[in-house]
Amino acid sequence: MLDLFPLTEEQREIERVARDFAAAEIVPYSRQWDRDSYFEIALVKKLGDLGFLGMLTAEEYDGLGLDTVTYLVALEEIAAADASVAVMMSVHNSLPTQMLATFGSEEQKQRFLKPMARGELLGAFALSEPEAGSDAAALTTQAVRDGDDWILNGTKSWVTSGPYAGVILVQARTDTSADRKGARGIGAFIVTPDLAGFSVGKKEDKMGLRASPTVQIVLDGVRVPAANLLGDPSMGYVYAMRSLNAGRLGIAAQAVGIARAAFDAAVAYAAERRQFGQPIRDFQGIQFKLSNMATRISAARALLHAAARAKDANASSAKQAASMAKLFASETAMWVTTEAVQVFGGYGYVKDYPVEKLFRDAKITEIYEGTSEIQRIVIARELYA
Ligand code: CAA
């Protein structure tokens, strides 16, 4: 497929490593994991050994210290094999890791960032709540200072990898009911599952990404040491939003990987499937579909890699570019997987072929880490700025 920004030799090598790993460790099991809603915990260690859980983390903190495009190239390969594994890798690398790397103290980096980069601690992110989704700053989980600790009470929802996470970046209110400060009254806390009062709540029964556990986290008087507060107690929401820009690039890479897998399956099927005396790929109607799919995937990847470069260059356009990449790639994934099911016809609707799963997996990319509607709001705000 057309690659508008050819990769460097190092990026091609990382791509090969990711593809070989996925072919050996993920592809043979992916459909069964989906059927069983099974999370393969062994993958955390294996991805850690490859360095894939610290791709953006500096080498002094046991990461690979790579640029964002290289990270996204690897993530696309993992996503093309299994979107559930990809979301674990994306959330870990993007949200808790970025928050710690950018806003954490030296002591926090030594304690958490290093083992996270090695794959010894899996990271999760807890911003959303049952009544605070798109309007994330409306969260109500409360943190109250008590001596050298903070006491946290509340329920977090949609926590990716929640049951297996060793470290969770939790956003909680630090303002008081008498003096609410909105988005500027929230702190970010490093919560570990060993703390008394921490429990994993309801596990969601999802349409797709069934091999990635998504749970509620219940915080019932959890006593978090003050040393686990990230930076300024009123800035946790802003830290989370800034880290979401990297997160949105990860989800866009996941979406490109899903779309590419659906496209590859459709191309192969169109060559082998015969109707009316010829392979269906010889029909212009199928050619038009495949051409449109290829064009949109190439455009999505080009926008994604341009947005990644903007992020690494600290460009003022980086926030808007991340939202554009996430918006365009996720809508591409949904569109391409829908077309792929159509190319397969009835066989696209059953679990014997891969596109049924890819279609289900694609949908969430338009929803999490900011819905397509939220991405349009972020883009519009920058247009008016
Ligand atoms: N990048 C950098 N800073 C950002 C930002 C971004 N993308 N979005 C907001 N901010 C900053 C703002 O600049 C502001 O800081 P200042 O006061 O210094 O200017 C601060 O954050 C507050 O922002 P707003 O006043 O704009 O806040 P708002 O309440 O109006 O919300 C919003 C804006 C765009 C709607 C935002 O709430 C949003 O993005 N909502 C979507 C929530 C979301 O993406 N949730 C993801 C859940 S995590 C998940 O899905 C992970 C998973 O497991 C897969």
Coordinates of C-alpha atoms and ligand atoms in Angstrom, one line a residue:
M1 CA 0.0 0.0 0.0
L2 CA 1.1 3.5 -0.8
D3 CA 3.2 4.9 2.1
L4 CA 3.3 8.7 1.8
F5 CA 6.0 9.1 4.4
P6 CA 8.6 6.3 3.8
L7 CA 10.0 4.9 7.0
T8 CA 13.6 5.0 8.0
E9 CA 15.7 1.8 8.2
E10 CA 15.3 1.8 12.0
Q11 CA 11.6 2.2 11.7
R12 CA 11.4 -0.6 9.2
E13 CA 13.3 -2.8 11.6
I14 CA 10.9 -2.0 14.5
E15 CA 8.0 -2.7 12.2
R16 CA 9.5 -6.1 11.3
V17 CA 10.1 -6.9 15.0
A18 CA 6.5 -6.0 15.8
R19 CA 5.1 -8.0 12.8
D20 CA 7.1 -11.1 13.7
F21 CA 6.1 -10.9 17.3
A22 CA 2.5 -10.5 16.4
A23 CA 2.6 -13.4 13.9
A24 CA 4.1 -15.7 16.6
E25 CA 2.5 -14.6 19.8
I26 CA -0.9 -13.0 18.9
V27 CA -2.4 -14.0 15.6
P28 CA -2.7 -17.7 16.3
Y29 CA -4.7 -17.0 19.5
S30 CA -6.5 -13.8 18.8
R31 CA -9.9 -15.2 17.7
Q32 CA -10.1 -17.5 20.7
W33 CA -9.2 -14.7 23.1
D34 CA -12.0 -12.7 21.6
R35 CA -14.5 -15.6 22.0
D36 CA -13.4 -16.2 25.6
S37 CA -13.0 -12.5 26.6
Y38 CA -9.5 -13.7 27.7
F39 CA -6.7 -11.3 28.6
E40 CA -3.3 -12.9 28.0
I41 CA -1.3 -11.5 30.9
A42 CA 1.9 -13.2 29.6
L43 CA 1.9 -10.7 26.8
V44 CA 2.7 -7.9 29.2
K45 CA 6.1 -9.4 30.1
K46 CA 6.8 -10.3 26.5
L47 CA 6.0 -6.8 25.2
G48 CA 8.1 -5.5 28.1
D49 CA 11.1 -7.7 27.0
L50 CA 10.8 -6.2 23.5
G51 CA 10.8 -2.7 25.0
F52 CA 7.3 -2.1 23.6
L53 CA 6.0 -0.9 27.0
G54 CA 8.5 1.9 27.2
M55 CA 8.9 3.0 23.6
L56 CA 8.6 6.7 24.3
T57 CA 10.3 6.5 27.8
A58 CA 13.9 7.8 28.0
E59 CA 16.7 5.2 28.1
E60 CA 17.7 6.5 31.5
Y61 CA 14.3 5.2 32.8
D62 CA 14.8 1.8 31.0
G63 CA 12.8 2.8 27.9
L64 CA 13.8 2.8 24.3
G65 CA 13.6 6.6 23.9
L66 CA 12.1 6.4 20.4
D67 CA 10.3 9.1 18.5
T68 CA 6.5 9.0 18.2
V69 CA 6.3 7.8 14.6
T70 CA 8.4 4.7 15.4
Y71 CA 6.2 3.9 18.4
L72 CA 3.1 4.3 16.2
V73 CA 4.5 2.1 13.5
A74 CA 4.9 -0.7 16.1
L75 CA 1.5 -0.1 17.5
E76 CA -0.1 -0.3 14.1
E77 CA 1.4 -3.7 13.6
I78 CA 0.2 -5.0 17.0
A79 CA -3.3 -3.5 16.2
A80 CA -3.4 -5.2 12.8
A81 CA -3.0 -8.5 14.7
D82 CA -5.3 -7.8 17.6
A83 CA -6.9 -4.5 18.7
S84 CA -7.3 -5.7 22.3
V85 CA -3.6 -6.1 22.7
A86 CA -3.0 -2.8 21.0
V87 CA -5.2 -0.8 23.4
M88 CA -3.3 -2.3 26.4
M89 CA -0.1 -1.2 24.8
S90 CA -1.4 2.2 23.7
V91 CA -3.0 3.2 27.1
H92 CA 0.1 2.0 29.0
N93 CA 2.6 3.9 26.7
S94 CA 0.5 7.0 26.3
L95 CA -1.4 7.9 29.4
P96 CA 0.1 6.8 32.7
T97 CA 3.6 6.6 31.2
Q98 CA 3.4 10.1 29.6
M99 CA 1.9 11.6 32.8
L100 CA 4.7 10.2 34.9
A101 CA 7.5 11.0 32.4
T102 CA 6.3 14.6 32.0
F103 CA 4.9 15.6 35.4
G104 CA 6.3 13.0 37.8
S105 CA 9.0 13.6 40.4
E106 CA 12.4 11.9 40.1
E107 CA 11.4 9.5 43.0
Q108 CA 8.1 8.7 41.2
K109 CA 10.0 8.0 38.0
Q110 CA 12.4 5.6 39.7
R111 CA 9.5 3.8 41.5
F112 CA 7.0 3.5 38.7
L113 CA 8.2 4.6 35.3
K114 CA 11.2 2.3 35.2
P115 CA 9.3 -1.0 36.1
M116 CA 6.5 0.2 33.7
A117 CA 9.0 0.5 30.8
R118 CA 10.4 -3.0 31.6
G119 CA 6.9 -4.5 31.5
E120 CA 7.0 -5.3 35.3
L121 CA 4.1 -3.0 36.1
L122 CA 1.2 -2.5 33.7
G123 CA -0.3 1.0 33.7
A124 CA -3.9 2.2 33.6
F125 CA -5.7 5.5 33.5
A126 CA -8.8 6.4 35.5
L127 CA -10.4 9.7 34.4
S128 CA -14.0 8.8 33.4
E129 CA -16.8 8.1 35.8
P130 CA -20.4 6.8 35.3
E131 CA -21.7 10.5 35.1
A132 CA -18.5 12.1 33.7
G133 CA -17.6 10.9 30.2
S134 CA -17.2 13.5 27.5
D135 CA -17.6 16.1 30.3
A136 CA -14.6 14.7 32.1
A137 CA -14.1 17.7 34.3
A138 CA -17.5 17.0 36.0
L139 CA -15.9 14.0 37.8
T140 CA -16.9 13.6 41.5
T141 CA -14.3 11.3 43.0
Q142 CA -13.0 13.2 46.0
A143 CA -9.6 13.4 47.5
V144 CA -9.2 14.9 51.0
R145 CA -5.9 15.6 52.5
D146 CA -5.3 13.9 55.9
G147 CA -1.8 14.4 57.3
D148 CA 0.7 12.8 55.0
D149 CA -2.0 11.1 53.0
W150 CA -4.9 11.8 50.7
I151 CA -8.2 9.8 51.2
L152 CA -9.9 8.9 47.9
N153 CA -13.6 8.1 47.6
G154 CA -15.4 7.5 44.3
T155 CA -16.0 5.1 41.4
K156 CA -14.1 5.3 38.1
S157 CA -15.3 3.7 34.9
W158 CA -14.1 2.4 31.6
V159 CA -10.6 1.6 33.0
T160 CA -8.7 -0.3 30.3
S161 CA -6.5 -3.2 31.8
G162 CA -7.9 -2.3 35.2
P163 CA -7.8 -5.8 36.8
Y164 CA -4.2 -6.3 35.8
A165 CA -2.8 -2.9 36.3
G166 CA 0.0 -2.4 38.9
V167 CA -0.3 1.4 38.7
I168 CA -3.3 3.5 37.9
L169 CA -3.3 7.3 37.3
V170 CA -6.5 8.4 39.0
Q171 CA -8.0 11.9 38.6
A172 CA -9.8 13.0 41.8
R173 CA -11.2 16.4 43.0
T174 CA -8.9 18.2 45.4
D175 CA -11.2 21.3 45.6
T176 CA -13.9 21.4 48.3
S177 CA -17.7 21.4 48.0
A178 CA -17.6 25.0 49.3
D179 CA -15.2 26.1 46.6
R180 CA -15.5 24.2 43.3
K181 CA -12.8 25.0 40.8
G182 CA -13.9 23.0 37.8
A183 CA -11.1 21.7 35.6
R184 CA -8.6 23.4 37.9
G185 CA -9.7 21.6 41.0
I186 CA -8.5 18.1 40.2
G187 CA -5.4 16.2 41.2
A188 CA -3.7 13.1 39.6
F189 CA -2.8 10.3 42.0
I190 CA -0.7 7.2 41.5
V191 CA -2.8 4.5 42.9
T192 CA -1.7 0.9 43.4
P193 CA -4.1 -2.0 43.8
D194 CA -2.5 -3.2 47.1
L195 CA -4.0 -0.1 48.9
A196 CA -6.8 -0.9 51.4
G197 CA -10.2 0.2 50.0
F198 CA -9.2 -0.4 46.4
S199 CA -11.3 -2.8 44.5
V200 CA -12.1 -3.8 40.9
G201 CA -15.9 -3.4 40.2
K202 CA -18.1 -4.3 37.3
K203 CA -16.4 -5.8 34.2
E204 CA -18.0 -4.5 31.0
D205 CA -19.5 -7.0 28.5
K206 CA -18.4 -5.3 25.3
M207 CA -19.2 -5.4 21.6
G208 CA -15.6 -5.5 20.6
L209 CA -12.1 -5.5 22.1
R210 CA -13.3 -8.4 24.1
A211 CA -9.9 -9.6 25.1
S212 CA -9.1 -6.3 26.8
P213 CA -10.7 -6.1 30.2
T214 CA -12.6 -2.8 30.8
V215 CA -13.7 -2.3 34.4
Q216 CA -14.9 0.0 37.1
I217 CA -12.5 0.8 39.9
V218 CA -14.0 1.5 43.3
L219 CA -12.1 3.7 45.7
D220 CA -13.6 3.3 49.2
G221 CA -11.6 5.5 51.6
V222 CA -8.3 4.6 49.8
R223 CA -5.4 6.2 51.7
V224 CA -2.9 7.3 49.2
P225 CA 0.5 8.6 50.4
A226 CA 1.1 12.2 49.5
A227 CA 4.3 11.0 47.8
N228 CA 1.9 9.5 45.2
L229 CA 0.4 12.8 44.2
L230 CA 1.6 13.9 40.7
G231 CA 2.8 17.5 40.6
D232 CA 0.4 20.2 41.5
P233 CA -2.8 19.1 43.3
S234 CA -5.0 21.3 41.2
M235 CA -3.5 20.4 37.8
G236 CA -4.3 16.7 37.4
Y237 CA -7.0 17.3 34.8
V238 CA -4.7 19.5 32.7
Y239 CA -2.0 16.8 32.9
A240 CA -4.5 14.2 31.8
M241 CA -5.7 16.3 28.9
R242 CA -2.1 17.0 27.7
S243 CA -1.3 13.2 27.9
L244 CA -4.5 12.5 26.0
N245 CA -3.0 14.1 22.9
A246 CA -0.4 11.3 22.8
G247 CA -3.2 8.8 23.7
R248 CA -5.3 10.0 20.8
L249 CA -2.3 9.3 18.4
G250 CA -2.1 5.8 19.8
I251 CA -5.8 5.2 19.2
A252 CA -5.4 6.6 15.7
A253 CA -2.6 4.0 15.1
Q254 CA -4.8 1.3 16.5
A255 CA -7.5 2.4 14.0
V256 CA -5.1 2.4 11.1
G257 CA -4.0 -1.1 12.1
I258 CA -7.6 -2.4 12.2
A259 CA -8.4 -0.8 8.9
R260 CA -5.3 -2.3 7.2
A261 CA -6.1 -5.8 8.5
A262 CA -9.6 -5.5 7.1
F263 CA -8.3 -4.2 3.8
D264 CA -5.7 -7.0 3.5
A265 CA -8.4 -9.6 4.2
A266 CA -10.7 -8.1 1.6
V267 CA -8.0 -8.0 -1.1
A268 CA -7.2 -11.6 -0.5
Y269 CA -10.8 -12.7 -0.4
A270 CA -11.7 -10.8 -3.6
A271 CA -8.9 -12.6 -5.4
E272 CA -10.1 -16.1 -4.3
R273 CA -13.9 -15.7 -4.3
R274 CA -15.5 -16.4 -7.7
Q275 CA -19.0 -15.4 -8.7
F276 CA -20.5 -15.1 -12.2
G277 CA -17.5 -17.0 -13.6
Q278 CA -14.7 -14.8 -12.4
P279 CA -12.9 -13.6 -9.2
I280 CA -14.9 -10.8 -7.7
R281 CA -12.0 -8.5 -7.7
D282 CA -12.4 -8.3 -11.5
F283 CA -15.7 -6.5 -11.0
Q284 CA -15.5 -2.7 -11.1
G285 CA -17.8 -2.4 -8.1
I286 CA -15.2 -4.3 -6.0
Q287 CA -12.3 -2.5 -7.5
F288 CA -13.9 0.8 -6.5
K289 CA -14.3 -0.4 -2.9
L290 CA -10.7 -1.6 -2.6
S291 CA -9.4 1.6 -4.2
N292 CA -11.4 3.8 -1.8
M293 CA -10.3 1.7 1.2
A294 CA -6.6 1.9 0.2
T295 CA -6.8 5.7 -0.4
R296 CA -8.4 6.4 3.0
I297 CA -6.0 4.2 4.9
S298 CA -3.0 5.9 3.2
A299 CA -4.4 9.3 4.0
A300 CA -5.1 8.3 7.6
R301 CA -1.6 7.1 8.2
A302 CA -0.1 10.1 6.5
L303 CA -2.1 12.5 8.8
L304 CA -1.2 10.4 11.8
H305 CA 2.5 10.5 11.1
A306 CA 2.4 14.2 10.4
A307 CA 0.6 14.7 13.8
A308 CA 3.2 12.6 15.5
R309 CA 6.0 14.8 14.0
A310 CA 4.1 17.9 15.2
K311 CA 4.0 16.4 18.7
D312 CA 7.7 15.6 18.7
A313 CA 8.5 19.1 17.4
N314 CA 6.3 20.7 20.2
A315 CA 4.5 22.5 17.4
S316 CA 1.5 24.7 18.3
S317 CA -0.6 22.6 15.9
A318 CA 0.1 19.4 17.8
K319 CA -3.2 19.3 19.8
Q320 CA -5.4 20.0 16.8
A321 CA -3.4 17.6 14.6
A322 CA -3.8 14.8 17.2
S323 CA -7.6 15.3 17.2
M324 CA -7.7 15.4 13.4
A325 CA -5.6 12.2 13.2
K326 CA -7.8 10.4 15.8
L327 CA -11.0 11.6 14.1
F328 CA -10.0 10.7 10.6
A329 CA -8.3 7.3 11.4
S330 CA -11.2 6.1 13.6
E331 CA -13.8 7.0 11.1
T332 CA -11.6 5.4 8.4
A333 CA -11.5 2.2 10.5
M334 CA -15.3 2.0 10.8
W335 CA -15.8 2.8 7.1
V336 CA -13.2 0.4 5.9
T337 CA -14.3 -2.5 8.1
T338 CA -17.9 -1.9 7.0
E339 CA -16.8 -2.1 3.3
A340 CA -14.7 -5.2 4.1
V341 CA -17.8 -7.0 5.5
Q342 CA -19.6 -6.0 2.3
V343 CA -16.8 -7.5 0.1
F344 CA -17.1 -10.7 2.1
G345 CA -20.9 -10.7 1.8
G346 CA -22.5 -13.3 4.0
Y347 CA -19.1 -14.7 5.0
G348 CA -18.3 -11.2 6.4
Y349 CA -21.1 -11.6 8.9
V350 CA -19.8 -14.8 10.5
K351 CA -16.9 -15.5 12.8
D352 CA -15.2 -17.9 10.4
Y353 CA -13.6 -15.0 8.7
P354 CA -11.6 -12.1 10.4
V355 CA -13.6 -9.1 9.3
E356 CA -16.6 -9.6 11.6
K357 CA -14.2 -9.1 14.6
L358 CA -12.4 -6.2 13.0
F359 CA -15.8 -4.5 12.4
R360 CA -16.7 -4.9 16.1
D361 CA -13.3 -3.8 17.2
A362 CA -13.3 -0.7 15.0
K363 CA -16.3 1.0 16.6
I364 CA -14.7 1.8 19.9
T365 CA -12.0 3.9 18.2
E366 CA -14.8 6.5 17.4
I367 CA -15.7 6.6 21.1
Y368 CA -12.9 6.3 23.6
E369 CA -10.1 8.8 24.4
G370 CA -12.7 11.5 23.2
T371 CA -15.6 10.7 20.8
S372 CA -15.5 11.9 17.2
E373 CA -17.8 14.7 18.4
I374 CA -15.3 15.8 21.1
Q375 CA -12.4 15.7 18.5
R376 CA -14.5 18.0 16.3
I377 CA -15.0 20.4 19.2
V378 CA -11.2 20.4 19.9
I379 CA -10.5 21.1 16.2
A380 CA -13.1 23.8 16.1
R381 CA -11.8 25.6 19.2
E382 CA -8.3 25.7 17.5
L383 CA -9.9 27.1 14.4
Y384 CA -11.4 30.0 16.4
A385 CA -8.4 30.6 18.6
Ligands
CAA1 N1 -4.4 19.3 25.2 C1 -3.8 20.1 26.1 N2 -4.5 20.8 27.0 C2 -5.8 20.6 27.0 C3 -6.5 19.7 26.1 C4 -5.7 19.1 25.2 N3 -6.2 18.2 24.3 N4 -7.8 19.8 26.4 C5 -8.0 20.6 27.4 N5 -6.8 21.0 27.8 C6 -6.5 22.0 28.9 C7 -7.1 23.3 28.6 O1 -6.1 24.1 27.8 C8 -7.4 23.9 29.9 O2 -6.2 24.4 30.5 P1 -6.0 25.9 30.8 O3 -6.9 26.3 31.8 O4 -4.5 26.0 31.1 O5 -6.3 26.6 29.4 C9 -7.8 22.7 30.8 O6 -7.3 21.5 30.1 C10 -9.3 22.6 30.9 O7 -9.8 22.5 29.6 P2 -11.2 23.0 29.1 O8 -11.5 24.3 29.9 O9 -11.3 23.1 27.6 O10 -12.1 21.9 29.7 P3 -13.6 21.5 29.3 O11 -14.2 21.0 30.6 O12 -14.3 22.6 28.6 O13 -13.4 20.2 28.4 C11 -13.1 18.9 26.4 C12 -12.9 20.2 27.1 C13 -12.4 19.0 25.1 C14 -14.6 18.6 26.2 C15 -12.5 17.8 27.3 O14 -13.3 17.6 28.4 C16 -12.4 16.4 26.6 O15 -11.4 16.2 25.9 N6 -13.4 15.5 26.9 C17 -13.2 14.2 26.4 C18 -12.8 13.3 27.5 C19 -11.9 12.2 27.1 O16 -11.2 12.2 26.1 N7 -11.9 11.1 27.8 C20 -11.0 10.0 27.6 C21 -11.2 9.0 28.6 S1 -9.8 8.1 28.7 C22 -9.9 6.7 27.8 O17 -10.8 6.5 27.0 C23 -8.7 5.8 28.0 C24 -8.9 4.4 27.7 O18 -8.8 3.6 28.6 C25 -9.0 3.9 26.3

